[in-house]
Amino acid sequence: MTTRAKAKADAQRTLALDILNHGALALVALLFLFPFFWMVSNAVRSNAEVLAIPVRILPNVYEWGNFAKAWSELPFGRFFLNSMIVSVSVTVITVVVSCLSGYAFARLKFPGRDQLLMAYLGTLMIPGIMLIIPLFLIVNNLGMVNTFQGVILPVAFGTFGSFLLRQFFLSIPLELEEAARIDGASRLRILVSIIVPLSMPAIGLLSLFTFIGQWNNFLWPLIVMTGSDNATLPVGLTYFQTQQGTAWNFIMAGAALSMIPGVILAIVLQKLIYNSIALNAGMGGR
Amino acid sequence: MHETAVANAVPAKRRKSRLDAGEGRTAFFFLLPSLIGVMLFLVFPIIASVVLSFTNWKLLGQPAFVGFANYTRLFTADPQFWPVLRNTLFFTAEYLVLNIIISLGLAVWISSLKMGQRWFRVIFFLPTFTPGIAVAIVWMLIFAPDGFFDFVMSSLSIHIPSMLTDQTLAMQAVIIVSLWAGVGYNTVLFNAALDMVPANYLEAARIDGASAWDRFWKIRLPLISPTLFFGTVMTAITSLQVFDQIYVMTRGGPGNATATLGYAIYQRGFQNFQMGYASAIAWVMFAMIMALTAFQFWLQRKWVHYDN
């Protein structure tokens, strides 16, 4: 009797501890989510109420129309579209260029290949912010200030994609392409119809992180897009700060809207994101 | 053309060389888009940045070479440079330590759960996928005078000046925001590494009577130390470049209290148009990144355990 009763008491105690453990972390998570709540809570009140003292956690009057008003106050739809154009274009160029170069590094023999690959890896150590000035001067000289080309091209040729896809291509068995080669398929044909379809996990990952990186990018569009109509979302958000004081409620509404794509992707693709980060963890930087 | 000439010169290897030459040509065309982009937007800017840092170019007019004048001015004549350097190091040191401690703590906590691990991971990861500007703007409202933060503090009867307008507290506000935005990535990274620790190691230790504390310090921590090292190096590199939060929340102020190297590059380059001077600051930043990374690689011999 005693052992069974003891086991039962133990099980009950672990269960209680488990519930406590989950509950405590849930509390921390809720605290962590507070800024998101605060954003929405302030987006749906009048600007006077945002600034009212003392602070109110929930609005007195809910003004859900603020989202629509913020959208029309500044050319927000335009900012959204601009961000979309930039993020999608950079992603497409990055994927195409990285597929081509990744394949060359993984499968083709040419003199100096390994040295070139090392040089590519070396460029990954250069911090982006350092190159801002010469990049701006290049864009300026090419007459691309305030153009989409100016925002898109300088960030679309990173070397990380070439390296990532090379690593993935190496894991695809050679035999799969050999049959096609004997049939006389060109290398480009092999890349497009055999390698790329098999590499969708890696290409998806590269696309996801490139897209989000550009969607959230601030400094580069801030410098290149000087006219207000050409601004991307993050740059456009800062415009609420200067025009006739700060329209806090509209900024909050705009900020909340700008977060939607990232939040949706993070939730929907959580497994892919976890796996990709786990890959990093597994390699441990080796 | 060249390849055929070489192939003809070595008849014994002719067939193979011709094949190789064909492959070399294909490789050249496959690499061409990437090479053009990398040359134009990476290699050339790196060289240009070095050259610029030795000129006095102000965007308009002719640049002149000034030798090390920019660097001398930085270290000896610019009254703002040392505070900026100190702010950057202060930010990086405090942010790095807190980020690693908090994200490791959260990762261990999450991995101790029996249910819902993935949802907690998503929650802490969310800020990573949202625009840093949007994040900084909300926190600016939270820290505004008589805003939510001041409200909480006065409810707790803690009397401190408003964070963003106080010389000594503004940097703390920037660090809090950066932590909120940046802890999630490392949390998921460390959590993934902890998931990979073989369960039978921990089980064996438990049977041998090792406490949870011992199992953490003597088994889990050494086994994830390569990942911990990787996370620390990457976090250090990004935190030395901090910009977005500072631009939105404080513009380097109050006074010079939150001006960092990243902000100084922007300010000197794109507000004062001192392109040469700003490039010199960029190279100081690069030197610091390299030095800190080298230091971490040196330090890793003392605490990172590799299996093989």
XYZ file of C-alpha atoms in Angstrom, chain B residues 51-254:
204
model
C 39.857 54.816 -50.341
C 37.095 57.176 -49.195
C 38.252 56.967 -45.612
C 41.505 58.649 -46.709
C 39.724 61.514 -48.484
C 37.745 64.536 -47.371
C 34.889 63.976 -49.786
C 31.683 65.828 -48.937
C 29.534 64.494 -51.788
C 29.800 67.793 -53.685
C 33.033 68.948 -55.266
C 36.316 67.163 -55.747
C 37.600 64.841 -53.055
C 41.230 65.273 -51.994
C 43.464 62.697 -50.329
C 44.100 63.638 -46.754
C 46.070 60.580 -45.626
C 45.263 59.521 -42.099
C 43.719 62.878 -41.226
C 40.224 61.413 -40.769
C 41.540 58.777 -38.390
C 43.698 61.260 -36.493
C 40.749 63.589 -36.183
C 38.582 60.741 -34.915
C 40.940 59.710 -32.172
C 42.368 63.058 -31.141
C 40.173 65.967 -32.225
C 36.559 64.776 -32.359
C 34.971 65.384 -28.945
C 32.058 63.101 -29.855
C 34.029 60.057 -30.903
C 35.063 58.674 -27.513
C 31.553 58.951 -26.069
C 30.228 57.216 -29.202
C 32.797 54.448 -28.865
C 32.056 54.082 -25.169
C 28.280 53.975 -25.844
C 28.773 51.283 -28.477
C 30.923 49.111 -26.227
C 28.578 49.665 -23.304
C 25.562 48.710 -25.394
C 27.276 45.622 -26.825
C 28.588 44.400 -23.471
C 25.327 44.774 -21.562
C 23.116 43.636 -24.437
C 25.269 40.611 -25.248
C 25.457 39.337 -21.671
C 21.749 39.861 -20.984
C 20.694 38.427 -24.340
C 22.663 35.200 -23.819
C 21.524 34.772 -20.209
C 17.848 35.461 -20.956
C 17.670 33.432 -24.166
C 19.494 30.489 -22.585
C 17.181 30.689 -19.575
C 14.084 30.767 -21.764
C 15.424 27.940 -23.955
C 16.031 25.705 -20.917
C 12.642 26.637 -19.482
C 10.845 25.878 -22.763
C 12.642 22.555 -23.132
C 11.452 21.540 -19.648
C 7.827 21.704 -20.785
C 5.844 18.632 -21.692
C 3.376 20.489 -23.913
C 3.203 23.544 -26.118
C 6.951 23.983 -26.668
C 6.456 25.105 -30.221
C 3.901 27.788 -29.284
C 6.208 29.319 -26.743
C 8.972 29.319 -29.357
C 6.721 31.134 -31.837
C 5.713 33.749 -29.259
C 9.286 34.632 -28.321
C 10.332 34.566 -31.972
C 7.594 36.921 -33.224
C 9.532 40.216 -32.882
C 12.329 38.748 -35.030
C 9.947 38.587 -37.980
C 8.428 42.050 -37.563
C 9.910 45.383 -38.707
C 12.356 46.761 -36.146
C 10.942 50.211 -36.776
C 7.425 49.173 -35.787
C 8.856 47.545 -32.661
C 10.851 50.655 -31.751
C 7.838 52.915 -32.278
C 5.639 50.970 -29.825
C 8.377 50.990 -27.218
C 8.787 54.711 -27.735
C 5.147 55.124 -26.751
C 5.639 52.816 -23.765
C 8.624 54.863 -22.580
C 7.099 58.282 -23.406
C 6.911 60.713 -20.445
C 3.844 59.748 -18.385
C 3.441 56.765 -20.684
C 2.854 53.166 -19.696
C 6.314 52.549 -18.222
C 6.169 55.649 -16.015
C 2.645 54.622 -14.999
C 3.843 51.192 -13.847
C 6.835 52.668 -12.027
C 4.746 55.221 -10.152
C 2.172 52.534 -9.301
C 5.045 50.626 -7.715
C 6.133 53.848 -5.973
C 9.458 53.771 -7.795
C 10.446 57.301 -8.701
C 12.780 57.502 -11.664
C 13.037 60.111 -14.388
C 11.437 59.408 -17.744
C 13.673 56.866 -19.517
C 14.150 58.378 -22.964
C 14.884 61.909 -21.784
C 17.365 60.977 -19.069
C 21.068 60.926 -19.952
C 21.866 57.812 -17.928
C 18.660 55.841 -18.502
C 18.126 56.329 -22.246
C 20.649 53.637 -23.150
C 18.909 51.235 -20.765
C 15.662 51.858 -22.649
C 17.397 51.095 -25.958
C 18.818 47.891 -24.462
C 15.406 46.764 -23.175
C 13.862 47.243 -26.625
C 16.760 45.480 -28.330
C 16.458 42.553 -25.933
C 12.733 42.250 -26.533
C 13.361 42.252 -30.267
C 16.481 40.097 -30.307
C 16.168 37.437 -27.624
C 13.783 35.237 -29.640
C 16.238 34.109 -32.288
C 18.782 32.883 -29.753
C 16.018 31.291 -27.680
C 14.962 29.153 -30.639
C 18.602 28.455 -31.543
C 19.534 27.277 -28.028
C 16.247 25.418 -27.636
C 16.985 23.494 -30.833
C 20.473 22.643 -29.559
C 19.042 21.433 -26.228
C 16.568 19.237 -28.136
C 19.532 17.517 -29.770
C 21.195 16.512 -26.498
C 20.707 12.709 -26.392
C 18.090 11.847 -23.800
C 19.979 8.726 -22.671
C 22.935 10.828 -21.442
C 20.615 12.730 -19.141
C 18.787 9.563 -18.106
C 22.069 7.832 -17.257
C 23.176 10.808 -15.168
C 19.838 10.877 -13.377
C 20.160 7.196 -12.482
C 23.654 7.896 -11.179
C 22.073 10.460 -8.888
C 23.123 13.697 -10.591
C 20.893 16.618 -9.605
C 19.076 18.708 -12.201
C 21.603 21.453 -11.549
C 24.554 19.078 -12.207
C 22.901 17.690 -15.314
C 22.600 21.216 -16.648
C 26.147 22.371 -15.855
C 28.000 19.125 -16.587
C 26.051 17.619 -19.503
C 23.681 19.945 -21.304
C 25.744 23.110 -21.185
C 28.996 21.527 -22.489
C 27.065 19.684 -25.205
C 25.409 22.862 -26.501
C 28.506 25.033 -26.035
C 29.374 25.117 -29.782
C 25.904 26.523 -30.500
C 26.207 28.898 -27.571
C 29.491 30.115 -29.011
C 27.988 30.563 -32.483
C 25.058 32.520 -31.034
C 27.359 34.733 -28.983
C 29.592 35.613 -31.946
C 26.656 36.423 -34.244
C 24.905 38.482 -31.561
C 28.078 40.462 -30.867
C 28.522 41.253 -34.561
C 24.965 42.514 -34.971
C 24.894 44.465 -31.721
C 27.990 46.474 -32.654
C 25.966 47.682 -35.669
C 22.833 48.748 -33.762
C 20.958 51.506 -35.598
C 17.170 51.210 -36.147
C 16.058 51.471 -32.492
C 18.322 54.436 -31.892
C 17.228 56.277 -35.020
C 13.558 56.007 -34.078
C 13.638 56.307 -30.300
C 16.366 58.787 -29.432
C 18.257 59.991 -32.542
C 21.379 59.476 -30.481
C 20.149 61.680 -27.648
C 19.590 62.989 -25.087
